XYZ file of C-alpha atoms in Angstrom:
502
model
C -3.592 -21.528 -7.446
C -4.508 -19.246 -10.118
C -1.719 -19.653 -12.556
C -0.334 -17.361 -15.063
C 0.563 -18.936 -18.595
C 3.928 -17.657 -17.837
C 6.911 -19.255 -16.884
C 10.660 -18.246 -16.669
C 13.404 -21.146 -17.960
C 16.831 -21.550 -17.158
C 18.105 -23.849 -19.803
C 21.031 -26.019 -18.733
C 24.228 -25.780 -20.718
C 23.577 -29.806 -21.899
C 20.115 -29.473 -22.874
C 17.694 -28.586 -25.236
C 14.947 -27.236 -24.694
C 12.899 -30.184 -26.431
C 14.353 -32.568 -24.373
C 12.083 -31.076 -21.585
C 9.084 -32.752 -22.607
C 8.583 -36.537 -22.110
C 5.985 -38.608 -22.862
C 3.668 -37.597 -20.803
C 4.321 -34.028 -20.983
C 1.242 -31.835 -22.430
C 0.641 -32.269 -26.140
C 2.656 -29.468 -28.528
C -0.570 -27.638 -28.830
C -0.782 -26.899 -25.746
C 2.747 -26.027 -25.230
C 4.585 -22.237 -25.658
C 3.297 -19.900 -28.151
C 5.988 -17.296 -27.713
C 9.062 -17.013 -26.034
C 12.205 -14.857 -25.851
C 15.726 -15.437 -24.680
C 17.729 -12.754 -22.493
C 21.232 -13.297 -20.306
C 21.526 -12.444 -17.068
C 23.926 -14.744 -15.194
C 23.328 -17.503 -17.243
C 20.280 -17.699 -20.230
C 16.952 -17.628 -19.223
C 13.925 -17.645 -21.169
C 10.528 -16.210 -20.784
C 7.846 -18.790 -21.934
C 4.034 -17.932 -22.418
C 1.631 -20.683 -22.760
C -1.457 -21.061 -24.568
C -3.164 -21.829 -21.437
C -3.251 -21.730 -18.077
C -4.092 -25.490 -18.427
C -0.859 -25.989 -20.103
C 1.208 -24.831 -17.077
C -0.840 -26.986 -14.825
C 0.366 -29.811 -17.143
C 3.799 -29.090 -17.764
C 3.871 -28.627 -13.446
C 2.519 -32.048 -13.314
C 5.749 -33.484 -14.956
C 8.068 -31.425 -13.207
C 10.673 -32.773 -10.675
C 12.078 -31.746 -7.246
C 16.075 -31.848 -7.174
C 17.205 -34.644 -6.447
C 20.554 -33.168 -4.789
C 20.911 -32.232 -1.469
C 17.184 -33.292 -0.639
C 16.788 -32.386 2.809
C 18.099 -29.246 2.646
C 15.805 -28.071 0.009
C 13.043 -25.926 0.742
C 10.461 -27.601 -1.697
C 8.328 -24.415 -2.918
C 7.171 -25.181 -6.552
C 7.377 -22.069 -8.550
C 7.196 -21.163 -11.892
C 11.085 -21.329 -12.154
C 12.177 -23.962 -14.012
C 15.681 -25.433 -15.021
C 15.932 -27.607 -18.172
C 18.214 -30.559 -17.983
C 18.918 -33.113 -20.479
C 22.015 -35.463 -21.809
C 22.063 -33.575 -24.866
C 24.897 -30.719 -25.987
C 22.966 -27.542 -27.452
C 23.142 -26.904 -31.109
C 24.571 -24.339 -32.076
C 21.492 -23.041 -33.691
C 20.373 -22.819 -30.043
C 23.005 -21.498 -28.795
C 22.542 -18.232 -31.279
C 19.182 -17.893 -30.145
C 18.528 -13.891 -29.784
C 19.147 -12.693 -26.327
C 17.464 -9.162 -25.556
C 18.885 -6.655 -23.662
C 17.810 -6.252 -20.296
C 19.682 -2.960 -19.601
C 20.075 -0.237 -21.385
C 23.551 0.609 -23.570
C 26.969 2.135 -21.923
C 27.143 6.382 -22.151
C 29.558 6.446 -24.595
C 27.665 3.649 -26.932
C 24.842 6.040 -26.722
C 26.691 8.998 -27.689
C 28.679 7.381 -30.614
C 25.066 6.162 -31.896
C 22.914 9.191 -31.188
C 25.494 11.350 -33.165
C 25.058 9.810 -36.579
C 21.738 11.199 -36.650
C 21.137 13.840 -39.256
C 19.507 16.087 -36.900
C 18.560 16.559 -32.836
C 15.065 15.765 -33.274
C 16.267 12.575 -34.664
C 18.887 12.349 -31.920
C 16.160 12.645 -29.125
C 13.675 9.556 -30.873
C 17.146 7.434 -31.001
C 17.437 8.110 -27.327
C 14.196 6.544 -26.433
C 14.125 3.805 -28.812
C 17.687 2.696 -26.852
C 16.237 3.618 -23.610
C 12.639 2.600 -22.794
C 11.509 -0.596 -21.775
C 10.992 -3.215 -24.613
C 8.354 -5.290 -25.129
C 10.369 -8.891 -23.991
C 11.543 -6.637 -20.372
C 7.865 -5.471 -20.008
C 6.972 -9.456 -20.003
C 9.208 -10.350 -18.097
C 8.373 -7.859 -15.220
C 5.005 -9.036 -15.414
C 5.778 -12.564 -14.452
C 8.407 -11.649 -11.726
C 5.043 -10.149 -10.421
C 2.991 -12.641 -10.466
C 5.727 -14.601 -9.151
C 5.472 -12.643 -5.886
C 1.582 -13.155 -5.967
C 2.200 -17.012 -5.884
C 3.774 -16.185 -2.465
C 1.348 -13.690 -1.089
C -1.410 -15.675 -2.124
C -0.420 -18.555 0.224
C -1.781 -16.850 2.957
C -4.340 -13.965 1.199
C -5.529 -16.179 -1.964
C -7.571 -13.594 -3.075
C -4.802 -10.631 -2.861
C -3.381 -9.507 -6.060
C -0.094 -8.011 -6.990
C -0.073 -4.980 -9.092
C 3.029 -3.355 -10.952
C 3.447 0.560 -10.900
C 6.075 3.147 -10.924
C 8.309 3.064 -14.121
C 7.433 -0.029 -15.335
C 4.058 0.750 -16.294
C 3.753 4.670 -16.327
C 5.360 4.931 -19.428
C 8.602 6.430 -18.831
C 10.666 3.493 -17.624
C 14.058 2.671 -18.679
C 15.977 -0.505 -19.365
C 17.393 -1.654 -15.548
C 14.690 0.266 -13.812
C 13.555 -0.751 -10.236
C 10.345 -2.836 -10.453
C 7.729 -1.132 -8.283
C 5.221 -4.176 -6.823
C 1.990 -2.815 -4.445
C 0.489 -5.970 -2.479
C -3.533 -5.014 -3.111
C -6.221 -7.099 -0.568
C -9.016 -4.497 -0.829
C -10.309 -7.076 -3.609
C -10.685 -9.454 -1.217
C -14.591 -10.860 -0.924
C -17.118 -10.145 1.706
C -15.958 -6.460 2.300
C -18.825 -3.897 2.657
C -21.519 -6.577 2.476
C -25.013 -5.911 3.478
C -26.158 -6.909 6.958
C -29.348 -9.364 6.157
C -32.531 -8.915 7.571
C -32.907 -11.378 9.706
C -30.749 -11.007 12.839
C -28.037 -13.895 11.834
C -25.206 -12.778 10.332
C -22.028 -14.887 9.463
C -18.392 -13.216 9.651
C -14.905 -14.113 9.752
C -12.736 -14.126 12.737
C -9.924 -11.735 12.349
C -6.738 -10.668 14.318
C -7.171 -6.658 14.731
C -4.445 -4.749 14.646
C -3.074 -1.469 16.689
C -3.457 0.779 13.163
C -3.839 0.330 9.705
C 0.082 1.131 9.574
C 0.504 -1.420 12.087
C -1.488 -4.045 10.476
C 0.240 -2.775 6.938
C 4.161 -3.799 8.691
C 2.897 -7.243 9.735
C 1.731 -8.414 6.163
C 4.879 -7.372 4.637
C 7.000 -8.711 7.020
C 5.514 -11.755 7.493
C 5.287 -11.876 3.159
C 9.013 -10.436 3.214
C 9.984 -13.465 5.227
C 8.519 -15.916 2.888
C 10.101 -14.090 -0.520
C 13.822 -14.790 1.806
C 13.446 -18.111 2.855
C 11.367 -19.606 -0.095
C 11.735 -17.653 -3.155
C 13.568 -18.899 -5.584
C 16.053 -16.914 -6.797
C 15.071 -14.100 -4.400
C 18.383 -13.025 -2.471
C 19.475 -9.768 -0.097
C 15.579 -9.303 1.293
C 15.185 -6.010 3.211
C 12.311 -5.549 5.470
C 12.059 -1.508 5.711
C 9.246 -1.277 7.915
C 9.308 2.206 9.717
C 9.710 4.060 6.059
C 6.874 6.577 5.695
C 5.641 3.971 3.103
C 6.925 0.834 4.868
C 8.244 -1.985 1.975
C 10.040 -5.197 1.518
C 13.406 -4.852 -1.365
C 14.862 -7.458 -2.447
C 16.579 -8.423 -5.632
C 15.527 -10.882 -8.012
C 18.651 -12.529 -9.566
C 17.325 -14.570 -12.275
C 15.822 -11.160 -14.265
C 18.560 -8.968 -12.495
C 15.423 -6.998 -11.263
C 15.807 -4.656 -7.942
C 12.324 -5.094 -6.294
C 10.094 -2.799 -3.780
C 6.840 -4.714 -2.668
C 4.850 -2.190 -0.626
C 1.202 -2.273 0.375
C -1.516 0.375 1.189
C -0.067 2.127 -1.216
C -2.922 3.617 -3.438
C -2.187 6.923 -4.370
C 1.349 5.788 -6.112
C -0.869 3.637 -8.102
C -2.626 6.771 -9.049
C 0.671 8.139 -9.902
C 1.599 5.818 -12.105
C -1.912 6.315 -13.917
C -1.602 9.955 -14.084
C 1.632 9.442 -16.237
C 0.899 7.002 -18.117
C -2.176 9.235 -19.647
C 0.859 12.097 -19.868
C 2.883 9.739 -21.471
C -0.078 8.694 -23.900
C -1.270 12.181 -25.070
C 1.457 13.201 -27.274
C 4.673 11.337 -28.325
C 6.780 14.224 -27.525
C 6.238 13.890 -23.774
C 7.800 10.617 -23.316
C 10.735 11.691 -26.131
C 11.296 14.546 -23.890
C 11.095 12.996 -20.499
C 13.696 10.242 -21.383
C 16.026 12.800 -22.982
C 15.739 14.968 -19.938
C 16.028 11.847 -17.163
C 19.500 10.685 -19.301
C 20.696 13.901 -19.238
C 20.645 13.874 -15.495
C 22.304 10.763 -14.548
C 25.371 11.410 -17.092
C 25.563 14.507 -15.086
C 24.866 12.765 -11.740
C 22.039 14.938 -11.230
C 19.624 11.907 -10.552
C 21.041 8.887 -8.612
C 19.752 5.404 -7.840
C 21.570 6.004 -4.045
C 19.120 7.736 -2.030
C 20.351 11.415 -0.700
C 19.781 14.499 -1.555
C 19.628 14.799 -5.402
C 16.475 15.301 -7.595
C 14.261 12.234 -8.378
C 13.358 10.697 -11.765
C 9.329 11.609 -10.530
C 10.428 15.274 -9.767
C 12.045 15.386 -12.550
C 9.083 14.401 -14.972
C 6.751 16.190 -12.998
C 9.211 19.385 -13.857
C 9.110 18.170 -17.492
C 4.998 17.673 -17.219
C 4.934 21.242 -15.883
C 7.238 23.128 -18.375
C 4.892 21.209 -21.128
C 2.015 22.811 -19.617
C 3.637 26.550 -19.869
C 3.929 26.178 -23.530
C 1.498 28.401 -25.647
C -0.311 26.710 -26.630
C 0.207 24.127 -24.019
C 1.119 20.617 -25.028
C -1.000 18.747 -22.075
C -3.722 19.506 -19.933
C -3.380 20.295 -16.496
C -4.769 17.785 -13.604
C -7.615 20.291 -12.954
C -8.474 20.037 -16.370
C -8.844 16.322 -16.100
C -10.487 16.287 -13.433
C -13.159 18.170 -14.883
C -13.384 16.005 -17.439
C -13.717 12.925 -15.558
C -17.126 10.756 -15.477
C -18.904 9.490 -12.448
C -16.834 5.855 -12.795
C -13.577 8.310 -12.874
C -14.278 9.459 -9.044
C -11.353 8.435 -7.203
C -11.074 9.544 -3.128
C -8.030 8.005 -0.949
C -7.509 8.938 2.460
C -9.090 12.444 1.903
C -6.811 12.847 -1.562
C -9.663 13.538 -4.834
C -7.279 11.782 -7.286
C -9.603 11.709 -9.686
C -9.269 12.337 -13.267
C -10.221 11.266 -16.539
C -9.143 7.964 -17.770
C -11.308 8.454 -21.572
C -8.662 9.294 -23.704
C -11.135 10.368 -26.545
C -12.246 13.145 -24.385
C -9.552 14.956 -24.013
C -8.566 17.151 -26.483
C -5.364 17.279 -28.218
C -3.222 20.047 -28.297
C -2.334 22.043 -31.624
C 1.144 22.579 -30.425
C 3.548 21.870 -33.275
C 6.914 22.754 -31.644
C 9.601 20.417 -32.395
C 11.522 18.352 -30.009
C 15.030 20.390 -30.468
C 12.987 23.489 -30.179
C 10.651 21.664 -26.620
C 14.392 20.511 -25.273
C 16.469 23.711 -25.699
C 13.613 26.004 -24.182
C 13.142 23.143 -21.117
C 16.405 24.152 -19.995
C 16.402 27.982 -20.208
C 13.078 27.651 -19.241
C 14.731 26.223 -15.567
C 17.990 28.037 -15.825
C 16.168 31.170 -15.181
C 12.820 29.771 -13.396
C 12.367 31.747 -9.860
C 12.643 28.744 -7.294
C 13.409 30.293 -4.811
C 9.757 32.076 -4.966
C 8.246 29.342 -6.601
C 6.525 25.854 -6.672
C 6.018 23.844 -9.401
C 2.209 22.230 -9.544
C 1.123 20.468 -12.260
C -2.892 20.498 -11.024
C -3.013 24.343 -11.839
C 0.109 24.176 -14.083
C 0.822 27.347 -13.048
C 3.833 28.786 -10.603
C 2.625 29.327 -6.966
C 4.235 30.987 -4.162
C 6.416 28.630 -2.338
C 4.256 27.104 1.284
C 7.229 26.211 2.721
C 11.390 27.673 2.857
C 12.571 24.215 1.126
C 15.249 24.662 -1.832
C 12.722 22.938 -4.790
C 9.092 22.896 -4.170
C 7.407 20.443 -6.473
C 3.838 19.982 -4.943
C 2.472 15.980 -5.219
C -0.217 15.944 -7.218
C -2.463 14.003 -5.308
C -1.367 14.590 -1.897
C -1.055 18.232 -2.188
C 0.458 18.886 1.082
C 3.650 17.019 0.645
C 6.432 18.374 -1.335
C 8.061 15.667 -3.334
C 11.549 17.571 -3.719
C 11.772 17.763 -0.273
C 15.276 15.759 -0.084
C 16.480 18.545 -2.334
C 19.712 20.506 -0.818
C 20.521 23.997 -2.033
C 23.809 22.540 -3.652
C 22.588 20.631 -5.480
C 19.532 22.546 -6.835
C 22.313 25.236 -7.958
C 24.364 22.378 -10.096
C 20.832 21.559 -11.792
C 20.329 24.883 -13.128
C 24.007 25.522 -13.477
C 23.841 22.582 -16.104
C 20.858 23.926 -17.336
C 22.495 27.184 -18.098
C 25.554 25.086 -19.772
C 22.898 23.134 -21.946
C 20.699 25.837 -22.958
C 24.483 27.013 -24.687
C 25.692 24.385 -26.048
C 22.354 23.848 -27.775
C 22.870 27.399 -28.921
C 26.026 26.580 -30.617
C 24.822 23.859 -32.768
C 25.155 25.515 -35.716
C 28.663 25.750 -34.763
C 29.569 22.072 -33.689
C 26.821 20.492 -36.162
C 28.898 18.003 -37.973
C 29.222 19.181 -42.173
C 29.553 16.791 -44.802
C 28.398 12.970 -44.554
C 31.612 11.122 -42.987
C 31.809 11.554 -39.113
C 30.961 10.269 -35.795
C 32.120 13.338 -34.025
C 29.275 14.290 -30.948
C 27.451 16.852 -31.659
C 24.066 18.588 -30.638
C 22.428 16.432 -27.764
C 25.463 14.479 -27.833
C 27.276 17.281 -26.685
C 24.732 17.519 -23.213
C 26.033 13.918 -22.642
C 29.603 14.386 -22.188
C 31.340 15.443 -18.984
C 30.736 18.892 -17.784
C 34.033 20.577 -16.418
C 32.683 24.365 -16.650
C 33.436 26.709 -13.519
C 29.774 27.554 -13.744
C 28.592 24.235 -12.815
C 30.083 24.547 -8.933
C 29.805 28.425 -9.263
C 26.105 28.967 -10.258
C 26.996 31.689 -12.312
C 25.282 32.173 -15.708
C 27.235 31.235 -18.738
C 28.266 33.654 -21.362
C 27.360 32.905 -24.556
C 30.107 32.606 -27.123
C 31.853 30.365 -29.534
C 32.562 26.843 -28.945
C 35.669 27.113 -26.519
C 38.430 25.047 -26.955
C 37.008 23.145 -24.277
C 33.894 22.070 -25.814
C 36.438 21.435 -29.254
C 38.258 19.479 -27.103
C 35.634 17.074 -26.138
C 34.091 16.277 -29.499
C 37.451 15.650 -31.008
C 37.821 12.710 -27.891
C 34.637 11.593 -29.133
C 36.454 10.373 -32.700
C 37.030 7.151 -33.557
C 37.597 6.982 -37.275
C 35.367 8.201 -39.918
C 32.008 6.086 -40.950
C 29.729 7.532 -43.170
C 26.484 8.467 -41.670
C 22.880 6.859 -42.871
């Protein structure tokens, strides 16, 4: 087994984590060379090794429990529990714990509105949202976790992450996207010799690649229920247009997807991380705009008919392109700028693009975030969508191919709309809130805090609180005016007592 120097701990309450390591446990050398401490139902820590070799060692020592014996399915993982006799110090026992999910609404509020101005406000919002380092490490292993399973019966296969917790715009408590890849499998596509001997494997053939794609996963699916450690509430989803196995993953709190055949979400993910890469003020933007949604339960993680975190970059991606000059390329323009090695083709979808960083050019676009956030929302309180379709390969409007409500085309496989789940309610609340924001942003020179002693919300702040505006159910267009005594209202709930502001 091809092991990574990875492992996840579960220190017991009467142990330290020296105590672990006997006598003929690997030497310290070889032992951790970084690890970091997070709670979820208990503390856990992620360990990395200096080597592979080390794992193999510290495996070598470990036991099977010796409770309950026959009932225990005996799958070695990299899940470990650390017991010993010994009561924790309590210099262990204020060992930093990070966060594995992001901070409650109102935390964010109180903190975002002691900045001394929205730009500010926006950065703040990231740096409390997006994934951290210690998270991204952790999804990693739970990955290659799921490849120790897999691999039992495709050792070659691989396990790749995508989706949000690679593309660059994922969020504290995010879903973690897994694709099950055997393309790299050996002897594919090998050349015939010349003599007229040839050697192949004997192979079960399936009705359809679809078919054949629903009998990995739930044979794999199986295995993650009955033998994965800490793997609980497995769902085998097999007759979704991309069929996948969910499960959650208790000891990292992670809600899991493990799909297969599923190359052009890689893509996807590829596409926005370069986005996400090319100027700071795309990701700033895309987690201000995402937040903004789910405290106005414009997004939600229960599927249905609301907008989607992808359609809702995408939408962000496309009102970047609009701006003059524009502040990323379009996909066409990658594409053209995309070497031979770039050529991607799947199932008759060109996603290629380039993946050279240094040749694309960056844009001279200078706007400022509070400047980029206000016009995103009068930009779609006003856009035609009922005419319309949003494409971020021409980044350019288009006349609408089909009579749905939002039109956002994929931008691989152009044919499918991605918005298609998209009702005509609630496409009105989204730009009835966009018409509400667009104001309120209006009026910050009105509700901008003066002096240095407050934590009253103010500017993006203000987006975050509840909405309770006729226009929101109504659709109508807001007029603008001074801060009601509605809005008033609302900030002076947000007070607590006066702090003075840094």
């Amino acid at each position: 087994m091809d092991l990574c120097p990875f492992m996840l701990f579960k220190p017991n309450v009467k142990s330290r984590q020296k105590d672990l390591f006997s006598s003929t446990a690997p030497p310290k050398s070889m032992i951790k060379t970084s690890s970091s401490f997070y709670l979820y139902m208990g503390m856990y820590a992620v360990v990395e090794f200096a080597s592979r070799d080390s794992v193999s060692s510290l495996l070598d020592v470990a036991s099977v429990p010796s409770n309950n014996h026959e009932s225990t399915v005996p799958y070695k993982s990299r899940l470990l529990t650390l017991r010993g006799p010994k009561e924790v110090t309590n210099q262990q026992s204020r060992k930093q714990n990070h966060p594995q999910t992001t901070i409650p609404i109102n935390e964010l509020i109180q903190r975002v509105s002691q900045e001394k101005s929205i730009d500010q406000q926006i950065v703040s919002l990231t740096e409390a949202y997006q994934l951290t380092e210690e998270n991204s490490r952790l999804r990693f292993l739970v990955c290659s976790l799921v490849k120790d399973i897999a691999s039992a019966y495709f050792p070659e296969c691989s396990v790749e992450l995508f989706g949000s917790s690679v593309n660059g715009f994922g969020k504290l408590g995010c879903d973690l996207d897994m694709f099950l890849d055997l393309d790299g499998i050996s002897g594919r596509n090998l050349k015939m010799p010349k003599s007229s001997l040839a050697v192949e494997y004997q192979m079960k053939q399936a009705a359809s690649e679809r078919s054949a794609t629903q009998s990995i996963l739930s044979v794999i699916g199986g295995c993650v229920d009955e033998f994965g450690p800490g793997c609980v509430g497995v769902q085998k989803i097999l007759n979704a247009r991309c069929p996948l196995v969910r499960f959650a993953h208790q000891p990292s709190g992670f809600q899991c997807d493990l799909t297969a055949n599923n190359r052009v979400a890689m893509k996807s993910s590829e596409l926005l991380y370069l986005y996400s890469q090319l100027d700071p003020r795309v990701r700033h933007l895309v987690f201000t705009v995402r937040c903004w949604a789910r405290a106005h339960g414009v997004t939600s993680s229960i599927p249905g008919a609301w907008i989607t975190n992808f359609s809702l970059t995408v939408m962000v991606l496309f009102f970047l392109q609009q701006r003059s000059p524009p502040i990323i390329p379009t996909l066409d323009h990658l594409r053209e700028l995309a070497g031979p090695a770039d050529k991607s083709v799947i199932e008759g979808n060109d996603c290629t693009f380039v993946s050279d960083f240094d040749r694309i050019q960056l844009s001279g676009n200078t706007e400022t975030l509070e400047k980029l956030l206000c016009e995103f929302f009068e930009f779609y309180a006003s856009f035609s969508f009922k005419q319309k379709s949003i494409n971020i390969r021409k980044g350019k409007e288009q006349n609408k191919p089909e009579a749905a409500p939002l039109h956002i085309q994929n931008p691989f496989e152009t044919a499918l709309n991605v918005s298609k789940n998209v009702n005509g309610t609630q496409l009105q609340r989204f730009v009835a809130l966009c018409q509400e924001s667009t104001w309120l942003l209006q009026q910050s020179d009105t509700i901008t805090p003066k002096g240095g002693y407050t934590v009253t919300a103010w500017g993006l702040a203000t987006l975050l609180l509840p909405s309770q505006i006729a226009a929101v159910k109504s659709g109508k267009k807001m007029k603008r005016e001074p801060a009601s005594e509605r809005i008033k209202s609302l900030l002076e709930s947000l007070k607590n007592k006066k702090q003075p502001r840094t």
